[in-house]
DNA sequence: ACCATGGATGCAATCGATTTGCATCCATAA
DNA sequence: TTATGGATGCAAATCGATTGCATCCATGGT
């Protein structure tokens, strides 16, 4: 779960939207613009990969706020459609800030060793999903999909040596 | 999370392998054949869909054994490749007993309302997975995929009325 | 600018799933 | 039959997440 690999930069999720626009969105939905809330949004804005409540809390630094407040705010932001929740199957929720108009539906390739994350471009073909829905009479069908493997830096041994 | 819908039978996962073969597999890997273990295997054998630790514990009935023992045994069985763990994203682990030679890789379509489960035939195209692995230098790439929606019995309103 | 008010926060307690320490037990091999 | 290491029961501990409650304060109305 530590991240030696996450050091090397992947070109993902550079949020262009300034903090002011984000807080404005809060105001427009009659949410108060508080210090903890702004700080949390700023942390999310700077992060390029899904981040946990605890990580957000740790990153808050000076603008310290209670961990429970972080949890509550992420629920709020999720309800507002400003962040998307991801589940990497390790029992910890992770969140990504969404740009205006982005529904955030995408997937990740996660290193099972160092937790390095690559955002997966493109998505699972929806035809299969629709066929599934039709075949079984389900409606409003969505899916959760994440890929797992060993990243280059965590690969077992040098491929060309020995 | 209750299951009004799970009543109507889906023709899935009828485990043919008798209990004796399963316990034999335990013996072959120098695992002791204890009463709790046999009872747990029998519960798993009868179940056609992923089942939680607590559900297994509840189903044990007479052959009551400690919940911690259920947890420990499912880890053991998972390590032995006899069961497969599934994650429906609700923070509870579920397990399916595997037939001899089955690696258990498949997916489910789960009703978000009543938790009815349909086993999804076929699997996500591995080409995309391999392309992903190649593109990012990952090895041993796998994936987790589950579908979610509303089952026919939980659908909002009668489609033909009103 | 002032006030009232409901949302927001801090703090501690609680919850639910899962794990673990430890003493005891027992299935199995010698 | 014995010893022995795995297995179990029980309780305590972990861990992520939620919640009750008193207090606070951002914001709208005046």
Tab-separated table of C-alpha atoms (C1' of nucleotides) in Angstrom:
chain	number	residue	atom	x	y	z
A	1	UNK	CA	0.000	0.000	0.000
A	2	UNK	CA	2.974	2.368	0.159
A	3	UNK	CA	3.923	3.902	-3.150
A	4	UNK	CA	7.500	3.763	-4.364
A	5	UNK	CA	6.122	3.572	-7.884
A	6	UNK	CA	3.579	6.324	-7.675
A	7	UNK	CA	6.549	8.671	-7.750
A	8	UNK	CA	7.059	8.413	-11.469
A	9	UNK	CA	4.536	10.725	-12.995
A	10	UNK	CA	1.678	9.567	-15.156
A	11	UNK	CA	-0.001	12.234	-17.229
A	12	UNK	CA	-3.462	11.950	-15.732
A	13	UNK	CA	-6.301	13.989	-14.470
A	14	UNK	CA	-4.943	17.484	-14.400
A	15	UNK	CA	-7.928	19.384	-13.093
A	16	UNK	CA	-8.123	22.703	-14.890
A	17	UNK	CA	-11.124	24.024	-13.052
A	18	UNK	CA	-10.059	26.655	-10.508
A	19	UNK	CA	-11.084	26.335	-6.902
A	20	UNK	CA	-13.389	29.315	-7.216
A	21	UNK	CA	-15.512	27.556	-9.801
A	22	UNK	CA	-15.766	24.540	-7.580
A	23	UNK	CA	-16.861	26.536	-4.566
A	24	UNK	CA	-19.296	28.385	-6.775
A	25	UNK	CA	-20.896	25.077	-7.592
A	26	UNK	CA	-21.293	24.498	-3.887
A	27	UNK	CA	-22.996	27.837	-3.455
A	28	UNK	CA	-25.328	27.175	-6.378
A	29	UNK	CA	-26.591	24.110	-4.566
A	30	UNK	CA	-26.981	25.988	-1.302
A	31	UNK	CA	-24.019	24.333	0.338
A	32	UNK	CA	-21.961	26.449	2.654
A	33	UNK	CA	-18.441	27.335	1.665
A	34	UNK	CA	-16.446	26.480	4.734
A	35	UNK	CA	-12.710	26.301	5.309
A	36	UNK	CA	-12.571	22.502	5.654
A	37	UNK	CA	-14.615	22.123	2.512
A	38	UNK	CA	-12.398	24.391	0.471
A	39	UNK	CA	-9.283	22.680	1.757
A	40	UNK	CA	-10.659	19.260	0.867
A	41	UNK	CA	-11.578	20.430	-2.628
A	42	UNK	CA	-8.091	21.847	-3.098
A	43	UNK	CA	-6.492	18.562	-2.062
A	44	UNK	CA	-8.738	16.677	-4.469
A	45	UNK	CA	-7.993	19.174	-7.199
A	46	UNK	CA	-4.271	18.612	-6.896
A	47	UNK	CA	-4.496	14.840	-6.835
A	48	UNK	CA	-4.320	12.963	-10.073
A	49	UNK	CA	-5.499	9.611	-8.793
A	50	UNK	CA	-8.188	8.257	-6.525
A	51	UNK	CA	-7.378	9.226	-2.968
A	52	UNK	CA	-8.697	7.896	0.326
A	53	UNK	CA	-10.415	9.813	3.113
A	54	UNK	CA	-7.430	9.269	5.346
A	55	UNK	CA	-5.005	10.476	2.683
A	56	UNK	CA	-7.076	13.588	2.180
A	57	UNK	CA	-7.138	14.167	5.902
A	58	UNK	CA	-3.365	13.777	6.085
A	59	UNK	CA	-2.857	16.121	3.137
A	60	UNK	CA	-4.899	18.877	4.743
A	61	UNK	CA	-1.953	19.892	6.873
A	62	UNK	CA	-2.494	23.321	8.405
A	63	UNK	CA	-6.161	23.495	7.544
A	64	UNK	CA	-6.675	20.576	9.856
A	65	UNK	CA	-10.209	19.330	10.043
A	66	UNK	CA	-11.763	16.293	11.597
A	67	UNK	CA	-11.585	12.984	9.776
A	68	UNK	CA	-15.344	12.621	10.217
A	69	UNK	CA	-15.759	15.903	8.380
A	70	UNK	CA	-13.718	14.520	5.504
A	71	UNK	CA	-15.979	11.487	5.350
A	72	UNK	CA	-19.096	13.631	5.482
A	73	UNK	CA	-17.858	16.006	2.824
A	74	UNK	CA	-16.998	13.233	0.440
A	75	UNK	CA	-20.508	11.898	0.761
A	76	UNK	CA	-21.823	15.366	0.086
A	77	UNK	CA	-19.573	15.880	-2.912
A	78	UNK	CA	-20.479	12.467	-4.245
A	79	UNK	CA	-24.186	13.247	-3.935
A	80	UNK	CA	-23.576	16.490	-5.781
A	81	UNK	CA	-21.773	14.646	-8.535
A	82	UNK	CA	-18.549	16.522	-7.918
A	83	UNK	CA	-16.504	13.484	-7.011
A	84	UNK	CA	-16.678	9.842	-7.988
A	85	UNK	CA	-16.114	6.940	-5.655
A	86	UNK	CA	-13.865	4.053	-6.677
A	87	UNK	CA	-13.397	0.668	-5.108
A	88	UNK	CA	-10.055	-1.057	-5.534
A	89	UNK	CA	-11.211	-4.024	-3.526
A	90	UNK	CA	-9.035	-3.364	-0.490
A	91	UNK	CA	-11.852	-2.180	1.712
A	92	UNK	CA	-10.979	1.508	1.421
A	93	UNK	CA	-12.988	3.998	-0.597
A	94	UNK	CA	-11.133	6.284	-2.995
A	95	UNK	CA	-12.315	9.446	-4.686
A	96	UNK	CA	-11.573	11.517	-7.735
A	97	UNK	CA	-12.639	15.078	-8.341
A	98	UNK	CA	-14.681	15.427	-11.521
A	99	UNK	CA	-14.428	18.180	-14.087
A	100	UNK	CA	-17.607	19.967	-15.004
A	101	UNK	CA	-19.650	17.743	-17.297
A	102	UNK	CA	-17.581	14.606	-16.680
A	103	UNK	CA	-19.571	11.751	-15.199
A	104	UNK	CA	-16.280	10.175	-14.159
A	105	UNK	CA	-16.983	6.766	-15.584
A	106	UNK	CA	-13.651	5.127	-16.278
A	107	UNK	CA	-11.444	2.403	-14.911
A	108	UNK	CA	-7.954	1.904	-13.510
A	109	UNK	CA	-5.027	-0.424	-13.718
A	110	UNK	CA	-3.639	-0.829	-10.223
A	111	UNK	CA	-0.325	-2.339	-9.145
A	112	UNK	CA	-1.060	-4.979	-6.527
A	113	UNK	CA	2.377	-4.425	-5.030
A	114	UNK	CA	2.930	-0.673	-4.763
A	115	UNK	CA	-0.555	0.653	-5.559
A	116	UNK	CA	0.640	2.689	-8.525
A	117	UNK	CA	-2.391	3.651	-10.585
A	118	UNK	CA	-2.859	4.103	-14.312
A	119	UNK	CA	-6.074	5.534	-15.603
A	120	UNK	CA	-7.529	3.287	-18.274
A	121	UNK	CA	-8.575	5.067	-21.415
A	122	UNK	CA	-11.762	3.799	-22.984
A	123	UNK	CA	-14.413	1.692	-21.333
A	124	UNK	CA	-15.957	-1.695	-21.361
A	125	UNK	CA	-18.163	-2.138	-24.457
A	126	UNK	CA	-21.711	-1.176	-23.546
A	127	UNK	CA	-23.243	-3.525	-26.095
A	128	UNK	CA	-22.457	-6.480	-23.877
A	129	UNK	CA	-23.918	-4.647	-20.944
A	130	UNK	CA	-27.117	-3.874	-22.809
A	131	UNK	CA	-27.400	-7.443	-24.053
A	132	UNK	CA	-27.046	-8.601	-20.472
A	133	UNK	CA	-29.711	-6.225	-19.279
A	134	UNK	CA	-32.099	-7.339	-22.005
A	135	UNK	CA	-31.466	-11.031	-21.499
A	136	UNK	CA	-32.216	-10.914	-17.799
A	137	UNK	CA	-34.767	-8.135	-17.736
A	138	UNK	CA	-32.606	-5.837	-15.667
A	139	UNK	CA	-32.824	-2.067	-16.001
A	140	UNK	CA	-30.421	0.746	-15.200
A	141	UNK	CA	-27.460	-1.559	-15.526
A	142	UNK	CA	-23.989	-0.267	-14.818
A	143	UNK	CA	-20.735	-1.954	-13.937
A	144	UNK	CA	-17.648	-1.695	-11.836
A	145	UNK	CA	-14.406	-2.718	-13.473
A	146	UNK	CA	-10.830	-2.405	-12.295
A	147	UNK	CA	-7.663	-4.054	-13.546
A	148	UNK	CA	-4.906	-5.346	-11.311
A	149	UNK	CA	-1.354	-6.419	-12.025
A	150	UNK	CA	2.326	-5.800	-11.367
A	151	UNK	CA	3.694	-2.487	-12.576
A	152	UNK	CA	7.056	-2.360	-14.394
A	153	UNK	CA	8.934	-1.266	-11.273
A	154	UNK	CA	7.486	-4.062	-9.198
A	155	UNK	CA	7.998	-6.769	-11.827
A	156	UNK	CA	9.528	-9.939	-10.289
A	157	UNK	CA	12.992	-9.919	-11.920
A	158	UNK	CA	14.957	-8.263	-14.707
A	159	UNK	CA	13.375	-9.686	-17.886
A	160	UNK	CA	16.685	-9.884	-19.813
A	161	UNK	CA	19.157	-10.893	-17.080
A	162	UNK	CA	20.045	-14.422	-15.883
B	1	UNK	CA	-29.910	-6.506	1.078
B	2	UNK	CA	-32.823	-8.769	1.888
B	3	UNK	CA	-33.889	-11.077	-0.893
B	4	UNK	CA	-37.494	-11.164	-1.975
B	5	UNK	CA	-36.259	-11.743	-5.508
B	6	UNK	CA	-33.650	-14.350	-4.802
B	7	UNK	CA	-36.587	-16.692	-4.297
B	8	UNK	CA	-37.196	-17.320	-7.938
B	9	UNK	CA	-34.656	-19.927	-8.937
B	10	UNK	CA	-31.880	-19.274	-11.429
B	11	UNK	CA	-30.288	-22.370	-12.922
B	12	UNK	CA	-26.764	-21.724	-11.679
B	13	UNK	CA	-23.836	-23.424	-10.108
B	14	UNK	CA	-25.138	-26.817	-9.255
B	15	UNK	CA	-22.097	-28.356	-7.670
B	16	UNK	CA	-21.904	-31.992	-8.697
B	17	UNK	CA	-18.819	-32.875	-6.735
B	18	UNK	CA	-19.756	-34.907	-3.646
B	19	UNK	CA	-18.629	-33.789	-0.222
B	20	UNK	CA	-16.289	-36.752	0.026
B	21	UNK	CA	-14.264	-35.561	-2.936
B	22	UNK	CA	-13.999	-32.128	-1.424
B	23	UNK	CA	-12.776	-33.414	1.912
B	24	UNK	CA	-10.386	-35.684	0.070
B	25	UNK	CA	-8.865	-32.610	-1.499
B	26	UNK	CA	-8.363	-31.227	1.975
B	27	UNK	CA	-6.588	-34.385	3.065
B	28	UNK	CA	-4.372	-34.342	-0.008
B	29	UNK	CA	-3.118	-30.957	1.052
B	30	UNK	CA	-2.579	-32.052	4.632
B	31	UNK	CA	-5.519	-30.128	5.971
B	32	UNK	CA	-7.460	-31.707	8.761
B	33	UNK	CA	-10.990	-32.847	8.114
B	34	UNK	CA	-12.922	-31.368	10.995
B	35	UNK	CA	-16.634	-31.123	11.644
B	36	UNK	CA	-16.836	-27.333	11.172
B	37	UNK	CA	-14.891	-27.607	7.950
B	38	UNK	CA	-17.131	-30.308	6.509
B	39	UNK	CA	-20.235	-28.394	7.509
B	40	UNK	CA	-18.944	-25.223	5.864
B	41	UNK	CA	-18.111	-27.101	2.681
B	42	UNK	CA	-21.572	-28.632	2.633
B	43	UNK	CA	-23.201	-25.215	2.994
B	44	UNK	CA	-21.071	-23.863	0.167
B	45	UNK	CA	-21.858	-26.903	-1.948
B	46	UNK	CA	-25.565	-26.327	-1.659
B	47	UNK	CA	-25.408	-22.631	-2.414
B	48	UNK	CA	-25.714	-21.479	-5.983
B	49	UNK	CA	-24.567	-17.919	-5.488
B	50	UNK	CA	-21.824	-16.079	-3.640
B	51	UNK	CA	-22.518	-16.276	0.073
B	52	UNK	CA	-21.135	-14.244	2.960
B	53	UNK	CA	-19.320	-15.498	6.035
B	54	UNK	CA	-22.251	-14.547	8.202
B	55	UNK	CA	-24.714	-16.318	5.919
B	56	UNK	CA	-22.601	-19.433	6.030
B	57	UNK	CA	-22.419	-19.187	9.790
B	58	UNK	CA	-26.183	-18.826	10.008
B	59	UNK	CA	-26.739	-21.758	7.651
B	60	UNK	CA	-24.590	-24.066	9.753
B	61	UNK	CA	-27.450	-24.635	12.149
B	62	UNK	CA	-26.806	-27.639	14.337
B	63	UNK	CA	-23.165	-27.977	13.439
B	64	UNK	CA	-22.653	-24.623	15.040
B	65	UNK	CA	-19.139	-23.318	14.840
B	66	UNK	CA	-17.591	-19.990	15.658
B	67	UNK	CA	-17.895	-17.147	13.164
B	68	UNK	CA	-14.130	-16.653	13.405
B	69	UNK	CA	-13.706	-20.244	12.308
B	70	UNK	CA	-15.846	-19.556	9.270
B	71	UNK	CA	-13.656	-16.604	8.382
B	72	UNK	CA	-10.493	-18.626	8.881
B	73	UNK	CA	-11.764	-21.520	6.832
B	74	UNK	CA	-12.743	-19.359	3.930
B	75	UNK	CA	-9.253	-17.942	3.844
B	76	UNK	CA	-7.891	-21.449	3.883
B	77	UNK	CA	-10.215	-22.639	1.155
B	78	UNK	CA	-9.419	-19.583	-0.917
B	79	UNK	CA	-5.686	-20.223	-0.576
B	80	UNK	CA	-6.285	-23.798	-1.657
B	81	UNK	CA	-8.205	-22.605	-4.684
B	82	UNK	CA	-11.373	-24.351	-3.557
B	83	UNK	CA	-13.454	-21.200	-3.270
B	84	UNK	CA	-13.374	-17.867	-5.017
B	85	UNK	CA	-13.907	-14.531	-3.331
B	86	UNK	CA	-16.225	-11.964	-4.883
B	87	UNK	CA	-16.690	-8.317	-4.056
B	88	UNK	CA	-20.075	-6.746	-4.733
B	89	UNK	CA	-18.883	-3.420	-3.425
B	90	UNK	CA	-20.968	-3.425	-0.257
B	91	UNK	CA	-18.104	-4.099	2.097
B	92	UNK	CA	-18.930	-7.764	2.592
B	93	UNK	CA	-16.948	-10.616	1.087
B	94	UNK	CA	-18.831	-13.368	-0.717
B	95	UNK	CA	-17.660	-16.821	-1.727
B	96	UNK	CA	-18.447	-19.508	-4.235
B	97	UNK	CA	-17.321	-23.098	-4.095
B	98	UNK	CA	-15.367	-24.101	-7.187
B	99	UNK	CA	-15.655	-27.349	-9.093
B	100	UNK	CA	-12.464	-29.270	-9.694
B	101	UNK	CA	-10.541	-27.586	-12.500
B	102	UNK	CA	-12.648	-24.420	-12.489
B	103	UNK	CA	-10.670	-21.294	-11.722
B	104	UNK	CA	-13.948	-19.561	-10.951
B	105	UNK	CA	-13.341	-16.549	-13.114
B	106	UNK	CA	-16.714	-15.101	-14.007
B	107	UNK	CA	-18.911	-12.163	-13.194
B	108	UNK	CA	-22.343	-11.356	-11.819
B	109	UNK	CA	-25.297	-9.143	-12.437
B	110	UNK	CA	-26.578	-8.002	-9.069
B	111	UNK	CA	-29.867	-6.301	-8.244
B	112	UNK	CA	-29.074	-3.162	-6.277
B	113	UNK	CA	-32.440	-3.393	-4.590
B	114	UNK	CA	-32.974	-6.995	-3.516
B	115	UNK	CA	-29.508	-8.459	-4.110
B	116	UNK	CA	-30.771	-11.080	-6.528
B	117	UNK	CA	-27.791	-12.467	-8.422
B	118	UNK	CA	-27.435	-13.698	-11.979
B	119	UNK	CA	-24.242	-15.387	-13.022
B	120	UNK	CA	-22.906	-13.758	-16.163
B	121	UNK	CA	-21.954	-16.187	-18.870
B	122	UNK	CA	-18.830	-15.315	-20.762
B	123	UNK	CA	-16.155	-12.894	-19.709
B	124	UNK	CA	-14.705	-9.558	-20.512
B	125	UNK	CA	-12.585	-9.769	-23.672
B	126	UNK	CA	-9.013	-10.504	-22.682
B	127	UNK	CA	-7.600	-8.747	-25.729
B	128	UNK	CA	-8.254	-5.385	-24.154
B	129	UNK	CA	-6.675	-6.601	-20.962
B	130	UNK	CA	-3.560	-7.775	-22.753
B	131	UNK	CA	-3.306	-4.572	-24.737
B	132	UNK	CA	-3.518	-2.669	-21.475
B	133	UNK	CA	-0.810	-4.769	-19.904
B	134	UNK	CA	1.480	-4.303	-22.886
B	135	UNK	CA	0.886	-0.590	-23.158
B	136	UNK	CA	1.749	0.087	-19.534
B	137	UNK	CA	4.310	-2.626	-18.941
B	138	UNK	CA	2.189	-4.395	-16.375
B	139	UNK	CA	2.406	-8.157	-15.895
B	140	UNK	CA	0.016	-10.725	-14.418
B	141	UNK	CA	-2.936	-8.505	-15.162
B	142	UNK	CA	-6.399	-9.592	-14.086
B	143	UNK	CA	-9.612	-7.741	-13.502
B	144	UNK	CA	-12.641	-7.506	-11.293
B	145	UNK	CA	-15.945	-6.847	-12.994
B	146	UNK	CA	-19.471	-6.889	-11.659
B	147	UNK	CA	-22.687	-5.565	-13.136
B	148	UNK	CA	-25.374	-3.810	-11.137
B	149	UNK	CA	-28.960	-2.927	-11.957
B	150	UNK	CA	-32.603	-3.398	-11.085
B	151	UNK	CA	-33.983	-6.896	-11.516
B	152	UNK	CA	-37.390	-7.422	-13.157
B	153	UNK	CA	-39.168	-7.830	-9.812
B	154	UNK	CA	-37.686	-4.634	-8.447
B	155	UNK	CA	-38.285	-2.554	-11.565
B	156	UNK	CA	-39.811	0.859	-10.703
B	157	UNK	CA	-43.312	0.497	-12.189
B	158	UNK	CA	-45.338	-1.743	-14.454
B	159	UNK	CA	-43.946	-1.081	-17.949
B	160	UNK	CA	-47.348	-1.350	-19.683
B	161	UNK	CA	-49.677	0.306	-17.181
B	162	UNK	CA	-50.514	4.023	-16.843
C	1	DA	C1'	-24.822	45.937	9.872
C	2	DC	C1'	-27.610	42.573	12.627
C	3	DC	C1'	-30.125	38.332	13.496
C	4	DA	C1'	-32.051	34.060	12.985
C	5	DT	C1'	-31.371	29.506	11.261
C	6	DG	C1'	-30.108	25.351	9.287
C	7	DG	C1'	-26.241	23.366	7.568
C	8	DA	C1'	-21.393	22.192	9.054
C	9	DT	C1'	-17.997	20.793	12.339
C	10	DG	C1'	-15.405	18.623	16.318
C	11	DC	C1'	-15.341	15.023	19.343
C	12	DA	C1'	-16.370	10.835	21.115
C	13	DA	C1'	-18.951	6.864	20.937
C	14	DT	C1'	-20.616	3.289	18.052
C	15	DC	C1'	-21.023	-0.081	14.335
C	16	DG	C1'	-20.063	-3.860	11.302
C	17	DA	C1'	-16.754	-6.698	9.089
C	18	DT	C1'	-12.722	-9.008	9.841
C	19	DT	C1'	-8.620	-10.352	12.350
C	20	DT	C1'	-5.870	-12.049	16.060
C	21	DG	C1'	-3.947	-13.685	20.702
C	22	DC	C1'	-4.233	-17.441	23.447
C	23	DA	C1'	-5.397	-21.535	25.761
C	24	DT	C1'	-7.378	-25.839	24.597
C	25	DC	C1'	-8.535	-29.561	21.492
C	26	DC	C1'	-8.162	-33.169	18.318
C	27	DA	C1'	-7.171	-35.355	13.668
C	28	DT	C1'	-3.395	-37.608	11.830
C	29	DA	C1'	1.121	-39.647	11.214
C	30	DA	C1'	4.646	-42.380	13.444
D	1	DT	C1'	-0.833	-44.978	21.952
D	2	DT	C1'	1.488	-40.796	21.677
D	3	DA	C1'	3.204	-36.253	20.224
D	4	DT	C1'	2.329	-32.576	17.544
D	5	DG	C1'	0.915	-29.064	14.690
D	6	DG	C1'	-3.078	-27.549	12.774
D	7	DA	C1'	-7.919	-26.160	14.156
D	8	DT	C1'	-11.240	-24.150	17.179
D	9	DG	C1'	-13.757	-21.210	20.632
D	10	DC	C1'	-13.882	-17.083	22.876
D	11	DA	C1'	-12.881	-12.589	23.633
D	12	DA	C1'	-10.413	-8.656	22.588
D	13	DA	C1'	-8.638	-5.808	19.182
D	14	DT	C1'	-8.475	-3.489	14.436
D	15	DC	C1'	-10.048	-0.781	10.982
D	16	DG	C1'	-12.928	1.815	7.982
D	17	DA	C1'	-16.880	4.289	8.361
D	18	DT	C1'	-20.989	6.341	10.635
D	19	DT	C1'	-23.580	8.933	13.981
D	20	DG	C1'	-25.379	11.554	18.225
D	21	DC	C1'	-24.920	15.779	20.103
D	22	DA	C1'	-23.587	20.248	21.453
D	23	DT	C1'	-21.551	24.156	19.348
D	24	DC	C1'	-20.431	27.102	15.472
D	25	DC	C1'	-20.871	29.970	11.644
D	26	DA	C1'	-21.960	31.097	6.638
D	27	DT	C1'	-25.720	32.997	4.434
D	28	DG	C1'	-30.253	35.046	3.497
D	29	DG	C1'	-33.555	38.271	5.071
D	30	DT	C1'	-34.470	42.677	7.277
